[in-house]
Amino acid sequence: MASKVMDLIFWKDTERTGMVLTGLVVGLLSLFQLSIITVVSTVSLAVMCFTISVRIYYQFLYILSWGDGEHPFKSYLDWDISFSGEEADCYMQKAIVMALSAVDTLKRLLFVGNVFDSLKLLFLMYLVTYLGELCNGLTLLIISVIALFSLPLFYRQRQEQVDSVIAKIQAHIDDIKDTFQRLAQGGGPPPDPTPGGAKPKIQ
């Protein structure tokens, strides 16, 4: 299951990925004008009309001895999406651990377990208020879907350049964090980058 999803994200099958991406984006864009119930029912109706028509067409060809009678959607019917008991337990345990970890992190942020982390969340929420004035959640969801199908492939093709840029940005962020931490601790000179500290000069 996971491997097939990764194949879609990395465009292993261009035709299939294009169909999935187009369907998702068109469906989400439809929500701007129609309710989600209308969109889901209309899409389901269109898909069912298409699949039933293709199935009857292939059956008709088989009756006329113009086809082998193979099911046109056999590959989809054979797609195994089931989990064994052990796999289901493993995924459930991971989901529970992630949920509890998220709740614990949110608790520490809201009740100021660490001042700097809570201030970062406060600043982030302040920026989100401006983002909410520019676009709604549906727009962000569409952007996220497009990014999901484009950024991983872009990163794979430009991995060295992207890693270099990220390393530089991370270095600047670390410098800023160190500066704020020194200010919070009462100031003081920055740490000496040389091993063992500064050496006295010999006259």
C-alpha atoms as a PDB file:
ATOM      1  CA  MET A   1       0.000   0.000   0.000  1.00  0.00           C
ATOM      2  CA  ALA A   2       2.692   2.492   1.037  1.00  0.00           C
ATOM      3  CA  SER A   3       4.848   1.634  -1.977  1.00  0.00           C
ATOM      4  CA  LYS A   4       1.966   2.345  -4.366  1.00  0.00           C
ATOM      5  CA  VAL A   5       1.358   5.719  -2.718  1.00  0.00           C
ATOM      6  CA  MET A   6       5.047   6.575  -3.077  1.00  0.00           C
ATOM      7  CA  ASP A   7       4.910   5.543  -6.734  1.00  0.00           C
ATOM      8  CA  LEU A   8       2.065   8.026  -7.222  1.00  0.00           C
ATOM      9  CA  ILE A   9       3.918  10.835  -5.453  1.00  0.00           C
ATOM     10  CA  PHE A  10       7.132  10.273  -7.414  1.00  0.00           C
ATOM     11  CA  TRP A  11       5.325   9.945 -10.769  1.00  0.00           C
ATOM     12  CA  LYS A  12       6.446   6.374 -11.465  1.00  0.00           C
ATOM     13  CA  ASP A  13       3.299   5.958 -13.596  1.00  0.00           C
ATOM     14  CA  THR A  14       2.809   9.366 -15.213  1.00  0.00           C
ATOM     15  CA  GLU A  15      -0.665   8.642 -16.543  1.00  0.00           C
ATOM     16  CA  ARG A  16      -2.034   7.332 -13.275  1.00  0.00           C
ATOM     17  CA  THR A  17      -0.461  10.100 -11.187  1.00  0.00           C
ATOM     18  CA  GLY A  18      -1.788  12.726 -13.579  1.00  0.00           C
ATOM     19  CA  MET A  19      -5.297  11.314 -13.297  1.00  0.00           C
ATOM     20  CA  VAL A  20      -5.148  11.221  -9.484  1.00  0.00           C
ATOM     21  CA  LEU A  21      -3.732  14.743  -9.188  1.00  0.00           C
ATOM     22  CA  THR A  22      -6.223  16.176 -11.675  1.00  0.00           C
ATOM     23  CA  GLY A  23      -9.131  14.477  -9.946  1.00  0.00           C
ATOM     24  CA  LEU A  24      -8.084  15.750  -6.519  1.00  0.00           C
ATOM     25  CA  VAL A  25      -7.526  19.329  -7.666  1.00  0.00           C
ATOM     26  CA  VAL A  26     -10.746  19.484  -9.704  1.00  0.00           C
ATOM     27  CA  GLY A  27     -12.714  17.977  -6.831  1.00  0.00           C
ATOM     28  CA  LEU A  28     -11.302  20.487  -4.349  1.00  0.00           C
ATOM     29  CA  LEU A  29     -11.895  23.396  -6.726  1.00  0.00           C
ATOM     30  CA  SER A  30     -15.508  22.281  -7.055  1.00  0.00           C
ATOM     31  CA  LEU A  31     -15.964  22.783  -3.320  1.00  0.00           C
ATOM     32  CA  PHE A  32     -15.668  26.547  -3.851  1.00  0.00           C
ATOM     33  CA  GLN A  33     -19.065  26.539  -5.590  1.00  0.00           C
ATOM     34  CA  LEU A  34     -20.759  23.326  -4.445  1.00  0.00           C
ATOM     35  CA  SER A  35     -21.273  21.513  -1.167  1.00  0.00           C
ATOM     36  CA  ILE A  36     -19.122  18.501  -0.345  1.00  0.00           C
ATOM     37  CA  ILE A  37     -22.201  16.230  -0.523  1.00  0.00           C
ATOM     38  CA  THR A  38     -22.947  17.420  -4.062  1.00  0.00           C
ATOM     39  CA  VAL A  39     -19.326  16.996  -5.156  1.00  0.00           C
ATOM     40  CA  VAL A  40     -18.979  13.484  -3.684  1.00  0.00           C
ATOM     41  CA  SER A  41     -22.281  12.269  -5.108  1.00  0.00           C
ATOM     42  CA  THR A  42     -21.621  13.764  -8.557  1.00  0.00           C
ATOM     43  CA  VAL A  43     -18.102  12.335  -8.774  1.00  0.00           C
ATOM     44  CA  SER A  44     -19.321   8.936  -7.591  1.00  0.00           C
ATOM     45  CA  LEU A  45     -22.091   8.994 -10.180  1.00  0.00           C
ATOM     46  CA  ALA A  46     -19.662   9.872 -12.975  1.00  0.00           C
ATOM     47  CA  VAL A  47     -17.200   7.164 -11.928  1.00  0.00           C
ATOM     48  CA  MET A  48     -19.920   4.529 -11.692  1.00  0.00           C
ATOM     49  CA  CYS A  49     -21.317   5.440 -15.118  1.00  0.00           C
ATOM     50  CA  PHE A  50     -17.853   5.138 -16.612  1.00  0.00           C
ATOM     51  CA  THR A  51     -16.919   1.829 -14.960  1.00  0.00           C
ATOM     52  CA  ILE A  52     -20.278   0.172 -15.680  1.00  0.00           C
ATOM     53  CA  SER A  53     -20.149   1.303 -19.315  1.00  0.00           C
ATOM     54  CA  VAL A  54     -16.627  -0.069 -19.773  1.00  0.00           C
ATOM     55  CA  ARG A  55     -17.550  -3.341 -18.049  1.00  0.00           C
ATOM     56  CA  ILE A  56     -20.606  -3.855 -20.315  1.00  0.00           C
ATOM     57  CA  TYR A  57     -18.557  -2.926 -23.385  1.00  0.00           C
ATOM     58  CA  TYR A  58     -15.869  -5.522 -22.617  1.00  0.00           C
ATOM     59  CA  GLN A  59     -18.539  -8.125 -21.920  1.00  0.00           C
ATOM     60  CA  PHE A  60     -20.216  -7.315 -25.237  1.00  0.00           C
ATOM     61  CA  LEU A  61     -16.886  -7.768 -27.065  1.00  0.00           C
ATOM     62  CA  TYR A  62     -16.458 -11.141 -25.365  1.00  0.00           C
ATOM     63  CA  ILE A  63     -19.907 -12.271 -26.484  1.00  0.00           C
ATOM     64  CA  LEU A  64     -19.027 -11.353 -30.058  1.00  0.00           C
ATOM     65  CA  SER A  65     -15.704 -13.210 -29.670  1.00  0.00           C
ATOM     66  CA  TRP A  66     -13.799  -9.950 -30.227  1.00  0.00           C
ATOM     67  CA  GLY A  67     -12.204 -10.001 -26.813  1.00  0.00           C
ATOM     68  CA  ASP A  68     -10.712 -12.361 -24.261  1.00  0.00           C
ATOM     69  CA  GLY A  69     -13.337 -11.576 -21.610  1.00  0.00           C
ATOM     70  CA  GLU A  70     -10.806 -10.353 -19.081  1.00  0.00           C
ATOM     71  CA  HIS A  71     -12.158  -7.901 -16.538  1.00  0.00           C
ATOM     72  CA  PRO A  72     -11.102  -4.347 -17.561  1.00  0.00           C
ATOM     73  CA  PHE A  73     -10.454  -3.363 -13.952  1.00  0.00           C
ATOM     74  CA  LYS A  74      -8.791  -6.583 -12.824  1.00  0.00           C
ATOM     75  CA  SER A  75      -5.613  -4.815 -11.706  1.00  0.00           C
ATOM     76  CA  TYR A  76      -7.641  -2.585  -9.378  1.00  0.00           C
ATOM     77  CA  LEU A  77      -9.682  -5.499  -8.025  1.00  0.00           C
ATOM     78  CA  ASP A  78      -6.472  -7.431  -7.307  1.00  0.00           C
ATOM     79  CA  TRP A  79      -4.945  -4.486  -5.465  1.00  0.00           C
ATOM     80  CA  ASP A  80      -4.383  -5.787  -1.945  1.00  0.00           C
ATOM     81  CA  ILE A  81      -5.129  -3.084   0.640  1.00  0.00           C
ATOM     82  CA  SER A  82      -5.685  -5.378   3.593  1.00  0.00           C
ATOM     83  CA  PHE A  83      -3.492  -5.589   6.693  1.00  0.00           C
ATOM     84  CA  SER A  84      -2.578  -8.562   8.787  1.00  0.00           C
ATOM     85  CA  GLY A  85      -3.367  -8.540  12.488  1.00  0.00           C
ATOM     86  CA  GLU A  86       0.230  -7.728  13.415  1.00  0.00           C
ATOM     87  CA  GLU A  87       0.456  -4.894  10.887  1.00  0.00           C
ATOM     88  CA  ALA A  88      -2.842  -3.426  12.095  1.00  0.00           C
ATOM     89  CA  ASP A  89      -1.650  -3.548  15.715  1.00  0.00           C
ATOM     90  CA  CYS A  90       1.658  -1.958  14.740  1.00  0.00           C
ATOM     91  CA  TYR A  91       0.001   0.908  12.863  1.00  0.00           C
ATOM     92  CA  MET A  92      -2.500   1.422  15.673  1.00  0.00           C
ATOM     93  CA  GLN A  93       0.284   1.614  18.265  1.00  0.00           C
ATOM     94  CA  LYS A  94       2.183   4.119  16.127  1.00  0.00           C
ATOM     95  CA  ALA A  95      -0.950   6.239  15.707  1.00  0.00           C
ATOM     96  CA  ILE A  96      -1.616   6.210  19.467  1.00  0.00           C
ATOM     97  CA  VAL A  97       2.000   7.133  20.265  1.00  0.00           C
ATOM     98  CA  MET A  98       1.934   9.996  17.752  1.00  0.00           C
ATOM     99  CA  ALA A  99      -1.392  11.285  19.076  1.00  0.00           C
ATOM    100  CA  LEU A 100      -0.216  11.202  22.702  1.00  0.00           C
ATOM    101  CA  SER A 101       3.062  12.873  21.731  1.00  0.00           C
ATOM    102  CA  ALA A 102       1.156  15.638  19.918  1.00  0.00           C
ATOM    103  CA  VAL A 103      -1.124  16.183  22.927  1.00  0.00           C
ATOM    104  CA  ASP A 104       1.882  16.310  25.273  1.00  0.00           C
ATOM    105  CA  THR A 105       3.657  18.833  23.040  1.00  0.00           C
ATOM    106  CA  LEU A 106       0.534  20.979  22.781  1.00  0.00           C
ATOM    107  CA  LYS A 107       0.128  20.863  26.573  1.00  0.00           C
ATOM    108  CA  ARG A 108       3.682  22.087  27.131  1.00  0.00           C
ATOM    109  CA  LEU A 109       3.220  24.879  24.579  1.00  0.00           C
ATOM    110  CA  LEU A 110      -0.116  26.133  25.906  1.00  0.00           C
ATOM    111  CA  PHE A 111       0.881  25.996  29.571  1.00  0.00           C
ATOM    112  CA  VAL A 112       4.351  27.504  28.938  1.00  0.00           C
ATOM    113  CA  GLY A 113       6.555  24.569  29.776  1.00  0.00           C
ATOM    114  CA  ASN A 114       9.292  26.390  27.869  1.00  0.00           C
ATOM    115  CA  VAL A 115       9.059  30.144  27.376  1.00  0.00           C
ATOM    116  CA  PHE A 116      10.838  30.236  24.021  1.00  0.00           C
ATOM    117  CA  ASP A 117       8.768  27.407  22.540  1.00  0.00           C
ATOM    118  CA  SER A 118       5.543  29.078  23.668  1.00  0.00           C
ATOM    119  CA  LEU A 119       6.688  32.404  22.230  1.00  0.00           C
ATOM    120  CA  LYS A 120       7.436  30.705  18.913  1.00  0.00           C
ATOM    121  CA  LEU A 121       3.924  29.244  18.883  1.00  0.00           C
ATOM    122  CA  LEU A 122       2.487  32.669  19.726  1.00  0.00           C
ATOM    123  CA  PHE A 123       4.385  34.260  16.844  1.00  0.00           C
ATOM    124  CA  LEU A 124       3.329  31.470  14.491  1.00  0.00           C
ATOM    125  CA  MET A 125      -0.345  31.883  15.418  1.00  0.00           C
ATOM    126  CA  TYR A 126       0.009  35.630  14.886  1.00  0.00           C
ATOM    127  CA  LEU A 127       1.291  34.989  11.362  1.00  0.00           C
ATOM    128  CA  VAL A 128      -1.515  32.497  10.732  1.00  0.00           C
ATOM    129  CA  THR A 129      -4.077  35.240  11.429  1.00  0.00           C
ATOM    130  CA  TYR A 130      -2.668  37.196   8.479  1.00  0.00           C
ATOM    131  CA  LEU A 131      -2.624  34.032   6.388  1.00  0.00           C
ATOM    132  CA  GLY A 132      -6.296  33.489   7.205  1.00  0.00           C
ATOM    133  CA  GLU A 133      -7.101  36.923   5.805  1.00  0.00           C
ATOM    134  CA  LEU A 134      -5.379  36.079   2.509  1.00  0.00           C
ATOM    135  CA  CYS A 135      -6.837  32.634   1.858  1.00  0.00           C
ATOM    136  CA  ASN A 136      -9.076  29.998   3.417  1.00  0.00           C
ATOM    137  CA  GLY A 137      -8.403  26.430   4.459  1.00  0.00           C
ATOM    138  CA  LEU A 138      -9.600  25.005   1.158  1.00  0.00           C
ATOM    139  CA  THR A 139      -7.038  27.064  -0.759  1.00  0.00           C
ATOM    140  CA  LEU A 140      -4.285  25.827   1.554  1.00  0.00           C
ATOM    141  CA  LEU A 141      -5.498  22.255   1.049  1.00  0.00           C
ATOM    142  CA  ILE A 142      -5.273  22.619  -2.746  1.00  0.00           C
ATOM    143  CA  ILE A 143      -1.779  24.097  -2.448  1.00  0.00           C
ATOM    144  CA  SER A 144      -0.797  21.214  -0.148  1.00  0.00           C
ATOM    145  CA  VAL A 145      -2.035  18.604  -2.645  1.00  0.00           C
ATOM    146  CA  ILE A 146      -0.094  20.229  -5.482  1.00  0.00           C
ATOM    147  CA  ALA A 147       3.005  20.484  -3.277  1.00  0.00           C
ATOM    148  CA  LEU A 148       2.669  16.814  -2.290  1.00  0.00           C
ATOM    149  CA  PHE A 149       2.889  15.773  -5.937  1.00  0.00           C
ATOM    150  CA  SER A 150       5.645  18.216  -6.896  1.00  0.00           C
ATOM    151  CA  LEU A 151       8.058  18.931  -4.027  1.00  0.00           C
ATOM    152  CA  PRO A 152       9.232  15.317  -3.373  1.00  0.00           C
ATOM    153  CA  LEU A 153      10.067  14.862  -7.054  1.00  0.00           C
ATOM    154  CA  PHE A 154      11.800  18.267  -7.159  1.00  0.00           C
ATOM    155  CA  TYR A 155      13.825  17.358  -4.058  1.00  0.00           C
ATOM    156  CA  ARG A 156      14.906  14.047  -5.554  1.00  0.00           C
ATOM    157  CA  GLN A 157      16.090  15.789  -8.723  1.00  0.00           C
ATOM    158  CA  ARG A 158      17.801  18.714  -6.910  1.00  0.00           C
ATOM    159  CA  GLN A 159      18.759  17.078  -3.626  1.00  0.00           C
ATOM    160  CA  GLU A 160      22.299  18.473  -3.319  1.00  0.00           C
ATOM    161  CA  GLN A 161      21.289  22.077  -4.009  1.00  0.00           C
ATOM    162  CA  VAL A 162      18.292  21.890  -1.667  1.00  0.00           C
ATOM    163  CA  ASP A 163      20.342  20.327   1.152  1.00  0.00           C
ATOM    164  CA  SER A 164      22.948  23.067   0.779  1.00  0.00           C
ATOM    165  CA  VAL A 165      20.352  25.834   1.058  1.00  0.00           C
ATOM    166  CA  ILE A 166      18.639  24.151   4.019  1.00  0.00           C
ATOM    167  CA  ALA A 167      21.984  23.767   5.825  1.00  0.00           C
ATOM    168  CA  LYS A 168      22.707  27.498   5.430  1.00  0.00           C
ATOM    169  CA  ILE A 169      19.240  28.451   6.671  1.00  0.00           C
ATOM    170  CA  GLN A 170      19.559  26.083   9.630  1.00  0.00           C
ATOM    171  CA  ALA A 171      22.932  27.630  10.523  1.00  0.00           C
ATOM    172  CA  HIS A 172      21.393  31.131  10.584  1.00  0.00           C
ATOM    173  CA  ILE A 173      18.486  29.892  12.706  1.00  0.00           C
ATOM    174  CA  ASP A 174      20.884  28.279  15.180  1.00  0.00           C
ATOM    175  CA  ASP A 175      22.838  31.540  15.455  1.00  0.00           C
ATOM    176  CA  ILE A 176      19.656  33.490  16.190  1.00  0.00           C
ATOM    177  CA  LYS A 177      18.551  30.925  18.787  1.00  0.00           C
ATOM    178  CA  ASP A 178      21.954  31.093  20.503  1.00  0.00           C
ATOM    179  CA  THR A 179      21.735  34.893  20.585  1.00  0.00           C
ATOM    180  CA  PHE A 180      18.310  34.869  22.228  1.00  0.00           C
ATOM    181  CA  GLN A 181      19.388  32.219  24.716  1.00  0.00           C
ATOM    182  CA  ARG A 182      22.415  34.318  25.759  1.00  0.00           C
ATOM    183  CA  LEU A 183      20.180  37.352  26.161  1.00  0.00           C
ATOM    184  CA  ALA A 184      17.752  35.366  28.304  1.00  0.00           C
ATOM    185  CA  GLN A 185      20.660  34.186  30.490  1.00  0.00           C
ATOM    186  CA  GLY A 186      21.894  37.735  31.107  1.00  0.00           C
ATOM    187  CA  GLY A 187      24.078  38.275  28.081  1.00  0.00           C
ATOM    188  CA  GLY A 188      27.713  37.395  27.822  1.00  0.00           C
ATOM    189  CA  PRO A 189      30.196  36.889  25.024  1.00  0.00           C
ATOM    190  CA  PRO A 190      29.503  34.291  22.357  1.00  0.00           C
ATOM    191  CA  PRO A 191      31.254  30.945  22.814  1.00  0.00           C
ATOM    192  CA  ASP A 192      34.756  30.666  21.374  1.00  0.00           C
ATOM    193  CA  PRO A 193      34.571  28.511  18.208  1.00  0.00           C
ATOM    194  CA  THR A 194      38.223  27.396  18.576  1.00  0.00           C
ATOM    195  CA  PRO A 195      38.798  24.012  20.255  1.00  0.00           C
ATOM    196  CA  GLY A 196      39.636  24.433  23.930  1.00  0.00           C
ATOM    197  CA  GLY A 197      38.827  28.148  23.937  1.00  0.00           C
ATOM    198  CA  ALA A 198      41.146  31.073  23.319  1.00  0.00           C
ATOM    199  CA  LYS A 199      44.815  30.579  24.051  1.00  0.00           C
ATOM    200  CA  PRO A 200      46.820  33.274  25.849  1.00  0.00           C
ATOM    201  CA  LYS A 201      49.253  35.176  23.691  1.00  0.00           C
ATOM    202  CA  ILE A 202      52.947  34.498  24.328  1.00  0.00           C
ATOM    203  CA  GLN A 203      55.020  37.691  24.625  1.00  0.00           C
END
